[in-house]
Coordinates of C-alpha atoms in Angstrom, one line a residue:
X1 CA 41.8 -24.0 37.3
X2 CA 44.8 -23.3 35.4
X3 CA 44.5 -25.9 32.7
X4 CA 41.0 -24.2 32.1
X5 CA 43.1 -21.0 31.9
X6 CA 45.4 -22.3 29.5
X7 CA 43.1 -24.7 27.5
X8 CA 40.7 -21.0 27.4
X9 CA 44.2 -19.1 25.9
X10 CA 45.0 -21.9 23.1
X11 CA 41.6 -21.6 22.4
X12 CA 42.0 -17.4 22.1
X13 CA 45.2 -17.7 20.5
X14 CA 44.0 -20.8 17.6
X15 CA 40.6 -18.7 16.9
X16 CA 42.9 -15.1 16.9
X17 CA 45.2 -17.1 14.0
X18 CA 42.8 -18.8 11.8
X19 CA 41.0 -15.2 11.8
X20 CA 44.7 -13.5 10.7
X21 CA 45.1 -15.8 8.3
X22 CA 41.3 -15.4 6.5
X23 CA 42.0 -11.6 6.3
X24 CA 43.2 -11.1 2.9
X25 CA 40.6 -13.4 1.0
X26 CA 38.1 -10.7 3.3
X27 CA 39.8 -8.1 2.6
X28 CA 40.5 -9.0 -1.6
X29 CA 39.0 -7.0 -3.7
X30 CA 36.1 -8.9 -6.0
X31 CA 38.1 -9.9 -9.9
X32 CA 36.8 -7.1 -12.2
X33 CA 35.1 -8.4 -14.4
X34 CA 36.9 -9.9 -18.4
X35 CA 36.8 -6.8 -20.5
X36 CA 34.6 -6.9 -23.3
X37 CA 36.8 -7.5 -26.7
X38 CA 36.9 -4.1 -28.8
X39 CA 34.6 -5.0 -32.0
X40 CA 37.0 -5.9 -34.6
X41 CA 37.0 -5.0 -38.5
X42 CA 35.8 -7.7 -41.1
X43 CA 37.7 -8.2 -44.4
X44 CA 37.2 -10.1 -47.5
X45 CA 38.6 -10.5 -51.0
X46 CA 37.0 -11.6 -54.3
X47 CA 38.0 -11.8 -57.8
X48 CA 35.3 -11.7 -61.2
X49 CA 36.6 -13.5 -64.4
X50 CA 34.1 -12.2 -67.0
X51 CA 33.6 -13.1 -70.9
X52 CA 30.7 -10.6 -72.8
X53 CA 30.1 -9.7 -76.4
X54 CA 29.4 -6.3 -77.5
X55 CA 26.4 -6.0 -79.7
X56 CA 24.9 -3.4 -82.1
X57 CA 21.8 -1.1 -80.9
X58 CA 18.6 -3.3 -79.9
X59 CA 21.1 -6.6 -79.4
X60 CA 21.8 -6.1 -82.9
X61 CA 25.1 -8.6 -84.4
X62 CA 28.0 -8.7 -82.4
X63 CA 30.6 -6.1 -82.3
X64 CA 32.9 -7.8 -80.1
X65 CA 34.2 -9.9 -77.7
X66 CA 35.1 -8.6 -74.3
X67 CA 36.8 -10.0 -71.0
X68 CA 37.5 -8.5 -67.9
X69 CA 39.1 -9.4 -64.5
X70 CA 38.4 -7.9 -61.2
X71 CA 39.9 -7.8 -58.1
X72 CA 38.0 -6.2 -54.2
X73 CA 39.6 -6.1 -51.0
X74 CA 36.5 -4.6 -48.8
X75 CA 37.1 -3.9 -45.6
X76 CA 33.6 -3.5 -43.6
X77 CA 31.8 -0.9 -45.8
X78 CA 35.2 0.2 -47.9
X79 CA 36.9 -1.2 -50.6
X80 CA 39.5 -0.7 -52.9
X81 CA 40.1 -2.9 -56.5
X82 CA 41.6 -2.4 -60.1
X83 CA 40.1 -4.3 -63.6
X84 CA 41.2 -4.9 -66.4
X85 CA 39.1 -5.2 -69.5
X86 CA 39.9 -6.0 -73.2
X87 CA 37.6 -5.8 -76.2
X88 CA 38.8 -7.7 -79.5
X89 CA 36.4 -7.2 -82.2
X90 CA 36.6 -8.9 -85.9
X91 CA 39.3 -7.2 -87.5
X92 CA 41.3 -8.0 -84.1
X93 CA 41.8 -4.9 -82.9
X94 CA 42.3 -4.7 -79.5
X95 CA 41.2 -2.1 -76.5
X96 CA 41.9 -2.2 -73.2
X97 CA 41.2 -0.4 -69.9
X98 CA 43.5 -0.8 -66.8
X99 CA 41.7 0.8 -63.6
X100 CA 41.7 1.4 -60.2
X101 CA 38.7 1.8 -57.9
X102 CA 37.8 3.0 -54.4
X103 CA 34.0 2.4 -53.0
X104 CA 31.8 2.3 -50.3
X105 CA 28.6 0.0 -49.9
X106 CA 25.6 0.8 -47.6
X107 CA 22.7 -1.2 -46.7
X108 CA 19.3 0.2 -46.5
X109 CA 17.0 -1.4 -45.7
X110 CA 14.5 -4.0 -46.7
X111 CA 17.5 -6.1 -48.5
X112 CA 18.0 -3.3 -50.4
X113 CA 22.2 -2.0 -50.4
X114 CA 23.7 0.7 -52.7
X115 CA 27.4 1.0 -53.7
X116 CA 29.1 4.0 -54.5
X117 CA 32.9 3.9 -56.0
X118 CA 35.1 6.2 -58.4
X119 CA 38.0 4.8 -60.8
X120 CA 40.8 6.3 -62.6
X121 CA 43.0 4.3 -65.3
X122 CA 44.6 4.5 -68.2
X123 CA 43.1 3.4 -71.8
X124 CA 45.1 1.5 -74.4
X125 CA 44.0 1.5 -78.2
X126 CA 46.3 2.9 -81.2
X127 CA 46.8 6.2 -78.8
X128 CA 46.7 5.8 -75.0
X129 CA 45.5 8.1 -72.6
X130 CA 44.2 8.4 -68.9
X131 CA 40.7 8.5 -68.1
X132 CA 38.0 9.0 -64.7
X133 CA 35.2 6.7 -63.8
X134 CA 32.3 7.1 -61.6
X135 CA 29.8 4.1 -60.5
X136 CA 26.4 3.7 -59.0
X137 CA 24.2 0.4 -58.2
X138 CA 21.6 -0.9 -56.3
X139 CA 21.4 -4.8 -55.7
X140 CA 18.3 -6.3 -53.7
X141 CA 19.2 -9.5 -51.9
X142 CA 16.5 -12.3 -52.2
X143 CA 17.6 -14.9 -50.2
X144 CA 21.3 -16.3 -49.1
X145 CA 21.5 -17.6 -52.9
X146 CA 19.8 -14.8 -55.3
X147 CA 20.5 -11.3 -55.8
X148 CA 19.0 -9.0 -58.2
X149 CA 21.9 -6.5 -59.3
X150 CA 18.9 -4.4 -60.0
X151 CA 20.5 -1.2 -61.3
X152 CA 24.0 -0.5 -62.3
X153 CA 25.7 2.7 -63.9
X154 CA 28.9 4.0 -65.3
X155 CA 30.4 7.1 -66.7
X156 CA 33.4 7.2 -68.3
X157 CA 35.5 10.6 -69.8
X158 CA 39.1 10.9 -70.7
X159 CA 40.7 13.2 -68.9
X160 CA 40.7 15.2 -71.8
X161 CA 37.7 14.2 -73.5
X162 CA 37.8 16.9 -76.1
X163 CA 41.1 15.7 -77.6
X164 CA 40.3 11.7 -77.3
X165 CA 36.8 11.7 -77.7
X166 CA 36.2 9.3 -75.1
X167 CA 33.0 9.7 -73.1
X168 CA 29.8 7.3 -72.4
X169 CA 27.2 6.8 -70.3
X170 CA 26.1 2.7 -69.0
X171 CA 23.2 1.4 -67.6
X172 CA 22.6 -2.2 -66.5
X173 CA 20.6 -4.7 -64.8
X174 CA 21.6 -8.6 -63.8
X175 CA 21.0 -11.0 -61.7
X176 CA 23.7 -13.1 -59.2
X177 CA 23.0 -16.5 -58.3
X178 CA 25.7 -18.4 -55.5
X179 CA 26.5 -22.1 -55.9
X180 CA 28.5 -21.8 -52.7
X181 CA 30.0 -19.5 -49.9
X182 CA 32.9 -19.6 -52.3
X183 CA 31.6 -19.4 -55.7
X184 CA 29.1 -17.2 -57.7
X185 CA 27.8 -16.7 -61.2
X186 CA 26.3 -13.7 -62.0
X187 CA 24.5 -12.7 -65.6
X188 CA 24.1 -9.1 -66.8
X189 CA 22.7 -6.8 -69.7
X190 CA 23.7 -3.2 -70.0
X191 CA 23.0 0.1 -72.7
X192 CA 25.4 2.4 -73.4
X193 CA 25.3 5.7 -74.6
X194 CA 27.7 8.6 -75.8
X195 CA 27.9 12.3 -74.0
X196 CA 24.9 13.5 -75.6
X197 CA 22.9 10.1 -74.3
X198 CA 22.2 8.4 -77.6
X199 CA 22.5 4.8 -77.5
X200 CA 25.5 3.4 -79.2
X201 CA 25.2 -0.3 -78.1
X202 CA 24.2 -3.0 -76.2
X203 CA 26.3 -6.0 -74.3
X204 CA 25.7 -9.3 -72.7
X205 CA 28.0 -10.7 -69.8
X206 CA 28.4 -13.3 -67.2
X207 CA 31.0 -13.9 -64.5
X208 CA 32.3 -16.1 -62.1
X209 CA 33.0 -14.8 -58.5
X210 CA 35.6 -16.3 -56.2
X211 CA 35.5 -15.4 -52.5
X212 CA 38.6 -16.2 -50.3

């Protein structure tokens, strides 16, 4: 009889302990589940090396030759750039522009997106002087590797237009084609036209663009 007591108490005592020690994993509190990672802010830069030639009204004979460089951080729907463009024509005289932008680019809809984005810079021919620009476009995205930069405009004033007579109006159309996920070529005609929108000229352009 007592070894049936005592056998019955290890017994007791071995089930009370192995009870004791299950208790926290019990009593511990299910893992919360991973927080989900805050949606983060995508970037990107470019650069456009372009080569055009200013022509006379209706593509008439060339005026000059003009190149330009731009540079875009964006940063999701934002971005912020500068250009530079030079014109030499066949006297070589030379003009330049020197210009930094701020934009903002919006899909909507139907591969359709629209870009808005102001400049201000400083213009360099025999007098300098600051100037304002404002730009518009549409571009329609065909597939991964065509889009139609289907309507472009500029307007450009000096900030005092009355004393440096500089004031125009541009309009433009063009097409982008990408050879990679780095590279792109693009091709463009525009119109432009002085304050009182007669046209004063027409150009032809192409650029490469570098993504990185």
């Amino acid at each position: 009889m007592k070894k049936i007591l005592m056998a019955t108490a290890a017994l007791a005592a071995l089930t009370t302990a192995a009870f004791a020690t299950d208790l926290p994993n019990k009593k511990k509190a299910p893992a919360a589940a991973p927080a989900v990672a805050a949606a983060s802010s995508s970037s990107a830069d470019s650069l456009s090396i372009s080569y055009g030639q200013d022509l006379g009204n209706n593509f008439g004979a060339k005026v000059d030759d003009a190149y330009g460089v731009a540079y875009t951080h964006k940063i999701d729907a934002f971005s912020i750039g500068a250009a530079i463009s030079t014109s030499q024509d066949t006297s070589n005289t030379i003009k330049q522009n020197v210009e930094g932008q701020v934009g903002y680019s919006v899909p909507v809809g139907a591969g359709v997106s629209v870009t808005g984005k102001v400049g201000i810079g400083e213009r360099f021919t025999s007098t300098n002087y600051p100037y304002y620009a404002l730009y518009g476009a549409a571009d329609y995205k065909v597939n991964d590797d065509i889009t139609l930069n289907a309507l472009s405009y500029r307007y450009r004033s000096a900030i005092d237009s009355a004393a440096n007579g500089y004031q125009s109006h541009q309009v433009g159309t063009g097409v982008t084609y990408n050879l990679s996920k780095t590279y792109a070529v693009s091709a463009k005609v525009t119109r432009s036209f002085d304050k009182d929108y007669n046209a004063t000229g027409d150009a032809a352009t192409v650029a490469l663009n570098i993504k990185f």
